[in-house]
Tab-separated table of C-alpha atoms in Angstrom:
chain	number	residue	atom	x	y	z
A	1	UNK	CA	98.727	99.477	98.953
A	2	UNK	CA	101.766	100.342	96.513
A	3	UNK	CA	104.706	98.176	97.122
A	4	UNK	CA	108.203	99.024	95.710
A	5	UNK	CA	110.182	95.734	95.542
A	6	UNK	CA	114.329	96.504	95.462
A	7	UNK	CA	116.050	93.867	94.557
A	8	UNK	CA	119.652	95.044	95.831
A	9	UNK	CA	121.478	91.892	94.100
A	10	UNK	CA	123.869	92.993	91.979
A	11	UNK	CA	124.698	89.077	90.532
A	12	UNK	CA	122.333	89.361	87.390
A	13	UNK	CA	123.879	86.056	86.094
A	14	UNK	CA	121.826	82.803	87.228
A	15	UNK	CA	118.650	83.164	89.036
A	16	UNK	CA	119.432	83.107	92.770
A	17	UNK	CA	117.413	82.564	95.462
A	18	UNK	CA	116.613	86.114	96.463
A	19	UNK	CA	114.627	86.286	92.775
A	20	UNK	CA	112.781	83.004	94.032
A	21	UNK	CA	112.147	85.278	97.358
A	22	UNK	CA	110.902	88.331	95.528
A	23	UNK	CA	108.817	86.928	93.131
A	24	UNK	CA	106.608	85.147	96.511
A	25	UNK	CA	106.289	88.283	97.591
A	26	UNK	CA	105.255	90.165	94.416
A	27	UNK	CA	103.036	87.386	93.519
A	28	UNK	CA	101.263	86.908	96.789
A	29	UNK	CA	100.899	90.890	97.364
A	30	UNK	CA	99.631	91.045	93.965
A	31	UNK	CA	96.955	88.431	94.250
A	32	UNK	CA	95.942	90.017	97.979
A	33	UNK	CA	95.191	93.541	95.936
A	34	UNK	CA	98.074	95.728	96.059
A	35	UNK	CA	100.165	97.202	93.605
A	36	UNK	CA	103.584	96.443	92.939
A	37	UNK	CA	106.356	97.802	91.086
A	38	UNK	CA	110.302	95.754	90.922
A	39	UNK	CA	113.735	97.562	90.828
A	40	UNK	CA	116.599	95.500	89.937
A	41	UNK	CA	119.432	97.283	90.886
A	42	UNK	CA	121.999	95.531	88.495
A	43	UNK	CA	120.303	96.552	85.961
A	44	UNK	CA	120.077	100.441	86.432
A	45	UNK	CA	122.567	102.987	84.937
A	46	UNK	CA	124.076	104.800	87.272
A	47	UNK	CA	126.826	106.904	88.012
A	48	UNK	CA	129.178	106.630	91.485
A	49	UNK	CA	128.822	109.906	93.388
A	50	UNK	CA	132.460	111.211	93.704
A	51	UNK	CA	131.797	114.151	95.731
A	52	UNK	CA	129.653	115.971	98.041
A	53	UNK	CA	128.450	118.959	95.749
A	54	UNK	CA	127.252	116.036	92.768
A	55	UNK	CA	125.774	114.161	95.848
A	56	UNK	CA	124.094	118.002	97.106
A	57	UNK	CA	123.605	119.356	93.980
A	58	UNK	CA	123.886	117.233	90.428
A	59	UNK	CA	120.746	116.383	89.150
A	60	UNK	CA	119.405	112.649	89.285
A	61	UNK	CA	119.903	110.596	85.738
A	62	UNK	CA	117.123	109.047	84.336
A	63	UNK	CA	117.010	105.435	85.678
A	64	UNK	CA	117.792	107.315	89.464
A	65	UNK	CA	114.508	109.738	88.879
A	66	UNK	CA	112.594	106.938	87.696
A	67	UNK	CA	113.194	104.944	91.051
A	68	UNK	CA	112.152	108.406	93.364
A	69	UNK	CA	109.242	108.425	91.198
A	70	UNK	CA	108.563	104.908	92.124
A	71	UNK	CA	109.397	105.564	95.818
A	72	UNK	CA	107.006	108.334	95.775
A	73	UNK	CA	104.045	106.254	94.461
A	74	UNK	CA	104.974	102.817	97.198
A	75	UNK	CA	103.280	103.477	100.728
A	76	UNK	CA	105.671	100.452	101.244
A	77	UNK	CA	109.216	99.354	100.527
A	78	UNK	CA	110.874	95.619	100.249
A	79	UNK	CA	114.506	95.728	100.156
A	80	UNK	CA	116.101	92.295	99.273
A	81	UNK	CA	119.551	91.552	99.195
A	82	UNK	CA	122.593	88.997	99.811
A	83	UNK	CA	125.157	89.944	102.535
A	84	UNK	CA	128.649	90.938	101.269
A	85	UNK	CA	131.404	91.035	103.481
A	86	UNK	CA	128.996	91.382	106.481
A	87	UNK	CA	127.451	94.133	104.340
A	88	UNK	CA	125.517	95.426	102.137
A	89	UNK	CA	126.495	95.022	98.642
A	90	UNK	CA	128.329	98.046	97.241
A	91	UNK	CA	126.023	98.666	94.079
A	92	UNK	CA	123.236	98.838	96.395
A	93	UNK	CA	124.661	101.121	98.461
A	94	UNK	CA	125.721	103.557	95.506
A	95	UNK	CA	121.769	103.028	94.329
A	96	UNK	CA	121.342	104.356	97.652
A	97	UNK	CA	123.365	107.193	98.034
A	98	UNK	CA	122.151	108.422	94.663
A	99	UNK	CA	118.134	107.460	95.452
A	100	UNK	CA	118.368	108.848	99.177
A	101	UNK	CA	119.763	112.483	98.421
A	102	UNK	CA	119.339	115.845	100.421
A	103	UNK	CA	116.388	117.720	98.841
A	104	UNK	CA	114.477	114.383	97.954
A	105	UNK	CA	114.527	111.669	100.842
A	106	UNK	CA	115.696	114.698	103.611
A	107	UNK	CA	116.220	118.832	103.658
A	108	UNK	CA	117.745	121.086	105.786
A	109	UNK	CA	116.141	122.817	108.266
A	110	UNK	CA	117.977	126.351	109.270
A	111	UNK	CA	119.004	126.176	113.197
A	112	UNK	CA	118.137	122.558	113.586
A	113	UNK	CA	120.284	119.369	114.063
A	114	UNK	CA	118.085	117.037	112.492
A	115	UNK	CA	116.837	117.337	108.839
A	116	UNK	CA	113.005	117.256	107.604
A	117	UNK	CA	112.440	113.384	107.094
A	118	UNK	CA	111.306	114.034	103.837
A	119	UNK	CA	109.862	109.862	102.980
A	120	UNK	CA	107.770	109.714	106.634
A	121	UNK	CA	104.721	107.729	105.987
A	122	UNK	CA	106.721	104.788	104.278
A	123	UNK	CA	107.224	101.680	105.812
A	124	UNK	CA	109.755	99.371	105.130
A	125	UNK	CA	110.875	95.414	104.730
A	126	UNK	CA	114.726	94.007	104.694
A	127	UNK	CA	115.130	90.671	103.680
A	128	UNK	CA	119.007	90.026	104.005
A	129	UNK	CA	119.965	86.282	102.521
A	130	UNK	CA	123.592	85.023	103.788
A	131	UNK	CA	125.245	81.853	103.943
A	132	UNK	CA	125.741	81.716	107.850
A	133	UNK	CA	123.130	80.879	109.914
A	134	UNK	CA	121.192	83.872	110.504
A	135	UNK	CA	121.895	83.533	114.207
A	136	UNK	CA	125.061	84.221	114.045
A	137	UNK	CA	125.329	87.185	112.035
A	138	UNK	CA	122.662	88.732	114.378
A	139	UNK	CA	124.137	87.850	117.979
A	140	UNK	CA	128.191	87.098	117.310
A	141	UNK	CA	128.195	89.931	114.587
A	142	UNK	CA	125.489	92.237	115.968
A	143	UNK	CA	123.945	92.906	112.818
A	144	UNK	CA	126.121	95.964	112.614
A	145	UNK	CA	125.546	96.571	109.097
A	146	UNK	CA	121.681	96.100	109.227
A	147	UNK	CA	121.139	98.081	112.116
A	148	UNK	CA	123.240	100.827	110.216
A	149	UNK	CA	121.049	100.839	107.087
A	150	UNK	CA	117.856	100.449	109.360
A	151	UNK	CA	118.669	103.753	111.320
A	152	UNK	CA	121.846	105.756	109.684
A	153	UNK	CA	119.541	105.914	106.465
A	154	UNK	CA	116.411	104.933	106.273
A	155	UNK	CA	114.963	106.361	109.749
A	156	UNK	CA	116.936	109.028	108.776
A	157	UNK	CA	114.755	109.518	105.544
A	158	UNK	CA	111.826	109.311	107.945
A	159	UNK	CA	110.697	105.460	107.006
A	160	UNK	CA	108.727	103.536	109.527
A	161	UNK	CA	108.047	101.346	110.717
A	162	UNK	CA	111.095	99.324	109.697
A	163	UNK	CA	111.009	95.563	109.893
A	164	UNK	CA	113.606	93.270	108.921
A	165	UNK	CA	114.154	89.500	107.838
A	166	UNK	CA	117.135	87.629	107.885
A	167	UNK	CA	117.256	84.303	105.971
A	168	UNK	CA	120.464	82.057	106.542
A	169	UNK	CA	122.362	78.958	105.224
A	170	UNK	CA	120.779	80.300	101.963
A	171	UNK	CA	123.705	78.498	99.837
A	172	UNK	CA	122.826	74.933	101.781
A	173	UNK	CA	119.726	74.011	99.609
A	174	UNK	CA	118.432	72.496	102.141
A	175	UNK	CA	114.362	72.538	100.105
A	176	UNK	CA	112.313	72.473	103.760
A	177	UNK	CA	113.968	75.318	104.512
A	178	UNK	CA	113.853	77.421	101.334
A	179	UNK	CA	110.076	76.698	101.019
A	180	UNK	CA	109.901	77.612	104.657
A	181	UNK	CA	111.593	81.134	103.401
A	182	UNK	CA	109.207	81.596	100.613
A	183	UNK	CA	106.234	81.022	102.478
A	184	UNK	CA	107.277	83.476	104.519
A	185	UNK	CA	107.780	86.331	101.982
A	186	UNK	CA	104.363	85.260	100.294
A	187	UNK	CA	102.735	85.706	103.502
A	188	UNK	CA	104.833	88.974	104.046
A	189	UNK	CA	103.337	89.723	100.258
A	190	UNK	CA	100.058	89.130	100.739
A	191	UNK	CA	100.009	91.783	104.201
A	192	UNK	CA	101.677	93.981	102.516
A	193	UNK	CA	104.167	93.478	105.492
């Protein structure tokens, strides 16, 4: 299977522990067969879209093309990022407003509500690491902002299925439970999962 790894942290100074996360996965998939190709948001060049005809309309720059090409090749997506604010961070959600645009990920279809779902046949991963227990930010905060990214944009681009992971007290150190976390994601690798 081809795997597109994101990694949606956009902290490129020390190694954190979504790196230590993704590379279980890559490794593990690797190993089982697949193929697998890494995005690292922080370091793409992108421009904010400032308006709805560059977001309709303006082409795609380079480093933006060269992730659709990438989508296009992955049967599979893993989307790894830190919670900010009780959201996604914002650089990955400008990667994703300029990756997920009308023509590419979703078109128009004359006399219809809903849009062609344009990246049907993809499936996708979430790993979201936060310093809270994962607990609570699913049942006191509801998850709000993962269950908006799960179906305001990426069942809206047609992927499924659409799993997620959520991996808390990431900041405590606590070593059981990290190697507990990377087991995890290797397994997740190795399933292509």
């Amino acid at each position: 299977m081809n795997i597109l790894i994101v990694n949606g942290n956009p902290d490129r100074g020390e190694p954190r522990f979504s790196d230590a996360l993704i590379d279980a996965y890559a490794t593990a998939a690797a190993a089982a067969g697949h193929m697998v190709e890494t995005l690292n948001v922080a370091e793409l060049d992108f421009p904010l879209l400032r308006s709805k005809e560059s977001w309709e309309k303006a082409a795609p720059c380079p480093d933006i093309a060269a992730a659709q090409a990438a989508l296009q090749r992955a049967q599979h997506m893993l989307l790894v990022y830190p919670l900010w604010l009780g959201d996604v961070p914002a650089l990955l959600k400008a990667f994703l407003e300029q990756l997920l645009r009308p023509g590419f990920a979703f078109a128009a279809i004359d006399g219809k509500g809903f849009p062609q779902r344009k990246l049907r046949g993809k499936s996708v991963r979430i790993v979201v690491t936060m310093g809270m227990p994962a607990v609570i930010y699913r049942w006191y905060f509801g998850a709000h902002s993962l269950k908006s990214l799960e179906r305001n944009i990426l069942a809206f681009c047609g992927f499924g299925p659409i799993r997620d992971t959520l991996i808390g007290n990431v900041e405590s150190g606590d070593p059981r439970k990290r190697m507990k976390a990377l087991r995890l994601l290797a397994q997740l690798g190795r399933d292509a999962r």
